[in-house]
Amino acid sequence: MLAFRRSLTRALAAPTMAPQVCSSFATGPRQYDGTFYEFRTYYLKPSKMNEFLENVKKNIHLRTAHSELVGCWSVEFGGRMNKVFHIWKYDNFAHRTEVRKALAKDKEWQEQFLIPNLALIDKQESEITYLVPWCKLVKPPKEGVYELATFQMKPGGPALWGDPFKRAVHTHVNQGYTKLVGVFHAEYGVLNRVHVLWWNESADSRAAGRHQSHEDPRVVAAVRESVNFLESQQNMLLIPTSFSPLK
């Protein structure tokens, strides 16, 4: 009995071990870099597109004084017309909060940029994304057109579909059918959504590369593997604005 009490005392005095989380439950690689990218889409009122772009071009410096604009495009094809898409970069969520507070106090930005443009906008959307761990943002070698391809994947995260998706993207890139700018995974918005931003010299060169890739057995095999985890997809052809850092 005495031995039992001693054993019980030692057990109670032993340090409590932290619960172990099984790695098989992880939905993908851990996000160590706090940098994220906000995707903003503005739907302009009909006939107000040119007025909006001219005003932004004239006053964009008031906005970029607070945070980095990655790129701004008008949507040429894909979905609703009179649409502007832009990407903003932030170091972390605290950085974005600081920027929003600073903008709320910036009277010049409000009077010259915000208030005139709000009257031209019919609808706004925002989505928070991270670059996937195996991709860096790449600036194209010269001016061209961009394609934003959006893939709605099955629930489960990159642990389920990440590797097949990566192989499908790299197969297109490795064969030279298009240029990869970045691959983004949604953090806030519709989950299990991946955006791939491509660059091509023109819409015609993009079409030619796409037709060639459809006849390449390496691409076909990689895509067939990836689509097992795909629910839907859509794309937009983007034309960079004159003030866009990505041309």
GROMACS .gro file of C-alpha atoms in nm:
model
  247
    1MET     CA    1   0.000   0.000   0.000
    2LEU     CA    2   0.287   0.237   0.089
    3ALA     CA    3   0.454   0.163  -0.244
    4PHE     CA    4   0.130   0.240  -0.425
    5ARG     CA    5   0.101   0.579  -0.249
    6ARG     CA    6   0.458   0.670  -0.341
    7SER     CA    7   0.393   0.576  -0.702
    8LEU     CA    8   0.076   0.784  -0.709
    9THR     CA    9   0.254   1.084  -0.556
   10ARG     CA   10   0.531   1.069  -0.821
   11ALA     CA   11   0.271   1.049  -1.098
   12LEU     CA   12   0.081   1.352  -0.971
   13ALA     CA   13   0.401   1.552  -0.931
   14ALA     CA   14   0.527   1.476  -1.283
   15PRO     CA   15   0.500   1.765  -1.532
   16THR     CA   16   0.195   1.759  -1.754
   17MET     CA   17   0.282   1.677  -2.114
   18ALA     CA   18   0.138   1.903  -2.384
   19PRO     CA   19  -0.118   1.724  -2.601
   20GLN     CA   20   0.030   1.602  -2.927
   21VAL     CA   21  -0.144   1.704  -3.249
   22CYS     CA   22  -0.137   1.438  -3.515
   23SER     CA   23   0.021   1.579  -3.831
   24SER     CA   24  -0.229   1.387  -4.043
   25PHE     CA   25  -0.496   1.638  -3.936
   26ALA     CA   26  -0.303   1.935  -4.081
   27THR     CA   27  -0.468   2.097  -4.383
   28GLY     CA   28  -0.139   2.210  -4.536
   29PRO     CA   29   0.200   2.368  -4.472
   30ARG     CA   30   0.207   2.617  -4.184
   31GLN     CA   31   0.206   2.984  -4.288
   32TYR     CA   32   0.520   3.131  -4.130
   33ASP     CA   33   0.538   3.450  -4.338
   34GLY     CA   34   0.283   3.707  -4.224
   35THR     CA   35   0.280   3.886  -4.559
   36PHE     CA   36  -0.057   3.865  -4.730
   37TYR     CA   37  -0.226   4.009  -5.037
   38GLU     CA   38  -0.568   4.168  -5.045
   39PHE     CA   39  -0.762   4.112  -5.364
   40ARG     CA   40  -1.007   4.395  -5.427
   41THR     CA   41  -1.265   4.396  -5.703
   42TYR     CA   42  -1.467   4.707  -5.784
   43TYR     CA   43  -1.774   4.690  -6.002
   44LEU     CA   44  -1.823   5.026  -6.169
   45LYS     CA   45  -2.150   5.180  -6.274
   46PRO     CA   46  -2.207   5.160  -6.650
   47SER     CA   47  -2.042   5.451  -6.836
   48LYS     CA   48  -1.829   5.540  -6.529
   49MET     CA   49  -1.527   5.318  -6.601
   50ASN     CA   50  -1.312   5.579  -6.776
   51GLU     CA   51  -1.393   5.847  -6.521
   52PHE     CA   52  -1.295   5.614  -6.237
   53LEU     CA   53  -0.964   5.513  -6.396
   54GLU     CA   54  -0.871   5.873  -6.476
   55ASN     CA   55  -0.939   5.983  -6.121
   56VAL     CA   56  -0.741   5.692  -5.975
   57LYS     CA   57  -0.450   5.761  -6.211
   58LYS     CA   58  -0.445   6.126  -6.102
   59ASN     CA   59  -0.459   6.051  -5.729
   60ILE     CA   60  -0.318   5.701  -5.682
   61HIS     CA   61  -0.012   5.847  -5.507
   62LEU     CA   62  -0.236   5.946  -5.218
   63ARG     CA   63  -0.322   5.579  -5.163
   64THR     CA   64   0.019   5.423  -5.232
   65ALA     CA   65   0.173   5.656  -4.976
   66HIS     CA   66   0.019   5.424  -4.717
   67SER     CA   67   0.076   5.074  -4.857
   68GLU     CA   68   0.207   4.890  -5.163
   69LEU     CA   69  -0.002   4.842  -5.473
   70VAL     CA   70   0.105   4.522  -5.651
   71GLY     CA   71  -0.108   4.568  -5.958
   72CYS     CA   72  -0.430   4.713  -6.097
   73TRP     CA   73  -0.618   4.586  -6.399
   74SER     CA   74  -0.939   4.638  -6.589
   75VAL     CA   75  -1.125   4.317  -6.667
   76GLU     CA   76  -1.149   4.257  -7.042
   77PHE     CA   77  -1.313   3.913  -7.047
   78GLY     CA   78  -1.471   3.690  -6.785
   79GLY     CA   79  -1.782   3.772  -6.587
   80ARG     CA   80  -1.942   4.107  -6.533
   81MET     CA   81  -1.823   4.407  -6.736
   82ASN     CA   82  -1.700   4.744  -6.602
   83LYS     CA   83  -1.485   4.576  -6.341
   84VAL     CA   84  -1.149   4.675  -6.188
   85PHE     CA   85  -0.928   4.428  -6.002
   86HIS     CA   86  -0.633   4.527  -5.784
   87ILE     CA   87  -0.393   4.364  -5.537
   88TRP     CA   88  -0.251   4.527  -5.223
   89LYS     CA   89   0.037   4.391  -5.016
   90TYR     CA   90   0.057   4.402  -4.635
   91ASP     CA   91   0.325   4.282  -4.392
   92ASN     CA   92   0.062   4.138  -4.156
   93PHE     CA   93  -0.285   4.214  -4.021
   94ALA     CA   94  -0.154   4.474  -3.775
   95HIS     CA   95   0.003   4.657  -4.071
   96ARG     CA   96  -0.327   4.664  -4.256
   97THR     CA   97  -0.506   4.794  -3.946
   98GLU     CA   98  -0.251   5.075  -3.918
   99VAL     CA   99  -0.299   5.162  -4.285
  100ARG     CA  100  -0.677   5.176  -4.254
  101LYS     CA  101  -0.651   5.400  -3.947
  102ALA     CA  102  -0.409   5.631  -4.127
  103LEU     CA  103  -0.640   5.653  -4.430
  104ALA     CA  104  -0.932   5.744  -4.203
  105LYS     CA  105  -0.731   6.047  -4.089
  106ASP     CA  106  -0.601   6.142  -4.433
  107LYS     CA  107  -0.831   6.426  -4.543
  108GLU     CA  108  -0.658   6.473  -4.878
  109TRP     CA  109  -0.707   6.106  -4.969
  110GLN     CA  110  -1.070   6.117  -4.861
  111GLU     CA  111  -1.156   6.435  -5.049
  112GLN     CA  112  -0.963   6.373  -5.371
  113PHE     CA  113  -0.963   5.993  -5.397
  114LEU     CA  114  -1.225   5.822  -5.184
  115ILE     CA  115  -1.535   6.042  -5.201
  116PRO     CA  116  -1.528   6.109  -5.580
  117ASN     CA  117  -1.472   5.740  -5.657
  118LEU     CA  118  -1.739   5.604  -5.423
  119ALA     CA  119  -2.002   5.774  -5.633
  120LEU     CA  120  -1.883   5.572  -5.934
  121ILE     CA  121  -1.872   5.229  -5.770
  122ASP     CA  122  -2.169   4.995  -5.771
  123LYS     CA  123  -2.021   4.710  -5.564
  124GLN     CA  124  -1.696   4.617  -5.385
  125GLU     CA  125  -1.545   4.279  -5.291
  126SER     CA  126  -1.241   4.195  -5.079
  127GLU     CA  127  -1.051   3.871  -5.030
  128ILE     CA  128  -0.740   3.799  -4.821
  129THR     CA  129  -0.485   3.561  -4.972
  130TYR     CA  130  -0.137   3.424  -4.907
  131LEU     CA  131   0.119   3.321  -5.164
  132VAL     CA  132   0.152   2.942  -5.148
  133PRO     CA  133   0.482   2.830  -4.986
  134TRP     CA  134   0.627   2.699  -5.314
  135CYS     CA  135   0.574   3.021  -5.511
  136LYS     CA  136   0.721   3.372  -5.510
  137LEU     CA  137   0.572   3.677  -5.676
  138VAL     CA  138   0.748   3.728  -6.010
  139LYS     CA  139   0.747   4.046  -6.217
  140PRO     CA  140   0.704   3.979  -6.592
  141PRO     CA  141   0.984   4.084  -6.828
  142LYS     CA  142   0.774   4.337  -7.019
  143GLU     CA  143   0.422   4.464  -7.074
  144GLY     CA  144   0.153   4.215  -7.160
  145VAL     CA  145  -0.185   4.079  -7.053
  146TYR     CA  146  -0.271   3.880  -6.743
  147GLU     CA  147  -0.503   3.591  -6.674
  148LEU     CA  148  -0.642   3.529  -6.326
  149ALA     CA  149  -0.755   3.168  -6.309
  150THR     CA  150  -0.957   3.081  -6.000
  151PHE     CA  151  -0.996   2.722  -5.884
  152GLN     CA  152  -1.249   2.611  -5.625
  153MET     CA  153  -1.100   2.297  -5.472
  154LYS     CA  154  -1.268   2.031  -5.262
  155PRO     CA  155  -1.268   2.086  -4.883
  156GLY     CA  156  -0.960   1.953  -4.707
  157GLY     CA  157  -0.700   2.216  -4.785
  158PRO     CA  158  -0.359   2.183  -4.951
  159ALA     CA  159  -0.290   1.862  -4.759
  160LEU     CA  160  -0.552   1.702  -4.985
  161TRP     CA  161  -0.496   1.870  -5.321
  162GLY     CA  162  -0.175   2.075  -5.285
  163ASP     CA  163   0.075   1.840  -5.451
  164PRO     CA  164  -0.136   1.754  -5.758
  165PHE     CA  165  -0.221   2.122  -5.805
  166LYS     CA  166   0.146   2.218  -5.778
  167ARG     CA  167   0.241   1.960  -6.040
  168ALA     CA  168  -0.026   2.088  -6.278
  169VAL     CA  169   0.097   2.448  -6.245
  170HIS     CA  170   0.465   2.357  -6.282
  171THR     CA  171   0.398   2.142  -6.586
  172HIS     CA  172   0.250   2.442  -6.769
  173VAL     CA  173   0.542   2.662  -6.663
  174ASN     CA  174   0.818   2.410  -6.737
  175GLN     CA  175   0.698   2.359  -7.093
  176GLY     CA  176   0.696   2.735  -7.156
  177TYR     CA  177   0.329   2.770  -7.245
  178THR     CA  178   0.282   3.073  -7.018
  179LYS     CA  179   0.458   3.276  -6.746
  180LEU     CA  180   0.363   3.237  -6.381
  181VAL     CA  181   0.331   3.555  -6.172
  182GLY     CA  182   0.195   3.408  -5.849
  183VAL     CA  183  -0.024   3.143  -5.687
  184PHE     CA  184  -0.248   3.261  -5.403
  185HIS     CA  185  -0.449   3.061  -5.148
  186ALA     CA  186  -0.757   3.227  -4.995
  187GLU     CA  187  -0.749   3.291  -4.620
  188TYR     CA  188  -1.064   3.505  -4.592
  189GLY     CA  189  -1.342   3.476  -4.845
  190VAL     CA  190  -1.447   3.151  -5.008
  191LEU     CA  191  -1.223   2.884  -4.856
  192ASN     CA  192  -1.035   2.615  -5.052
  193ARG     CA  193  -1.000   2.866  -5.335
  194VAL     CA  194  -0.673   2.911  -5.526
  195HIS     CA  195  -0.592   3.194  -5.766
  196VAL     CA  196  -0.322   3.158  -6.030
  197LEU     CA  197  -0.202   3.479  -6.193
  198TRP     CA  198  -0.048   3.420  -6.537
  199TRP     CA  199   0.123   3.658  -6.780
  200ASN     CA  200   0.135   3.645  -7.160
  201GLU     CA  201   0.254   3.886  -7.426
  202SER     CA  202  -0.096   3.911  -7.573
  203ALA     CA  203  -0.436   3.746  -7.569
  204ASP     CA  204  -0.342   3.566  -7.891
  205SER     CA  205  -0.017   3.428  -7.751
  206ARG     CA  206  -0.211   3.310  -7.447
  207ALA     CA  207  -0.461   3.132  -7.675
  208ALA     CA  208  -0.181   2.970  -7.877
  209GLY     CA  209  -0.007   2.843  -7.564
  210ARG     CA  210  -0.332   2.704  -7.430
  211HIS     CA  211  -0.404   2.514  -7.750
  212GLN     CA  212  -0.054   2.366  -7.750
  213SER     CA  213  -0.074   2.263  -7.386
  214HIS     CA  214  -0.397   2.073  -7.451
  215GLU     CA  215  -0.206   1.850  -7.691
  216ASP     CA  216   0.088   1.791  -7.456
  217PRO     CA  217   0.055   1.453  -7.279
  218ARG     CA  218   0.262   1.578  -6.984
  219VAL     CA  219   0.022   1.864  -6.921
  220VAL     CA  220  -0.284   1.647  -6.982
  221ALA     CA  221  -0.165   1.389  -6.728
  222ALA     CA  222  -0.093   1.649  -6.460
  223VAL     CA  223  -0.425   1.825  -6.513
  224ARG     CA  224  -0.619   1.499  -6.501
  225GLU     CA  225  -0.466   1.424  -6.162
  226SER     CA  226  -0.546   1.771  -6.028
  227VAL     CA  227  -0.908   1.784  -6.147
  228ASN     CA  228  -0.994   1.495  -5.918
  229PHE     CA  229  -0.992   1.756  -5.641
  230LEU     CA  230  -1.156   2.038  -5.840
  231GLU     CA  231  -1.514   2.158  -5.792
  232SER     CA  232  -1.524   2.453  -6.031
  233GLN     CA  233  -1.304   2.708  -6.204
  234GLN     CA  234  -1.329   3.042  -6.379
  235ASN     CA  235  -1.094   3.300  -6.526
  236MET     CA  236  -1.059   3.664  -6.625
  237LEU     CA  237  -0.840   3.833  -6.885
  238LEU     CA  238  -0.685   4.141  -6.723
  239ILE     CA  239  -0.544   4.451  -6.890
  240PRO     CA  240  -0.299   4.646  -6.670
  241THR     CA  241  -0.384   5.010  -6.611
  242SER     CA  242  -0.132   5.281  -6.694
  243PHE     CA  243  -0.050   5.324  -6.324
  244SER     CA  244  -0.021   4.952  -6.240
  245PRO     CA  245   0.321   4.840  -6.108
  246LEU     CA  246   0.271   4.508  -6.286
  247LYS     CA  247   0.246   4.591  -6.655
   0.00000   0.00000   0.00000
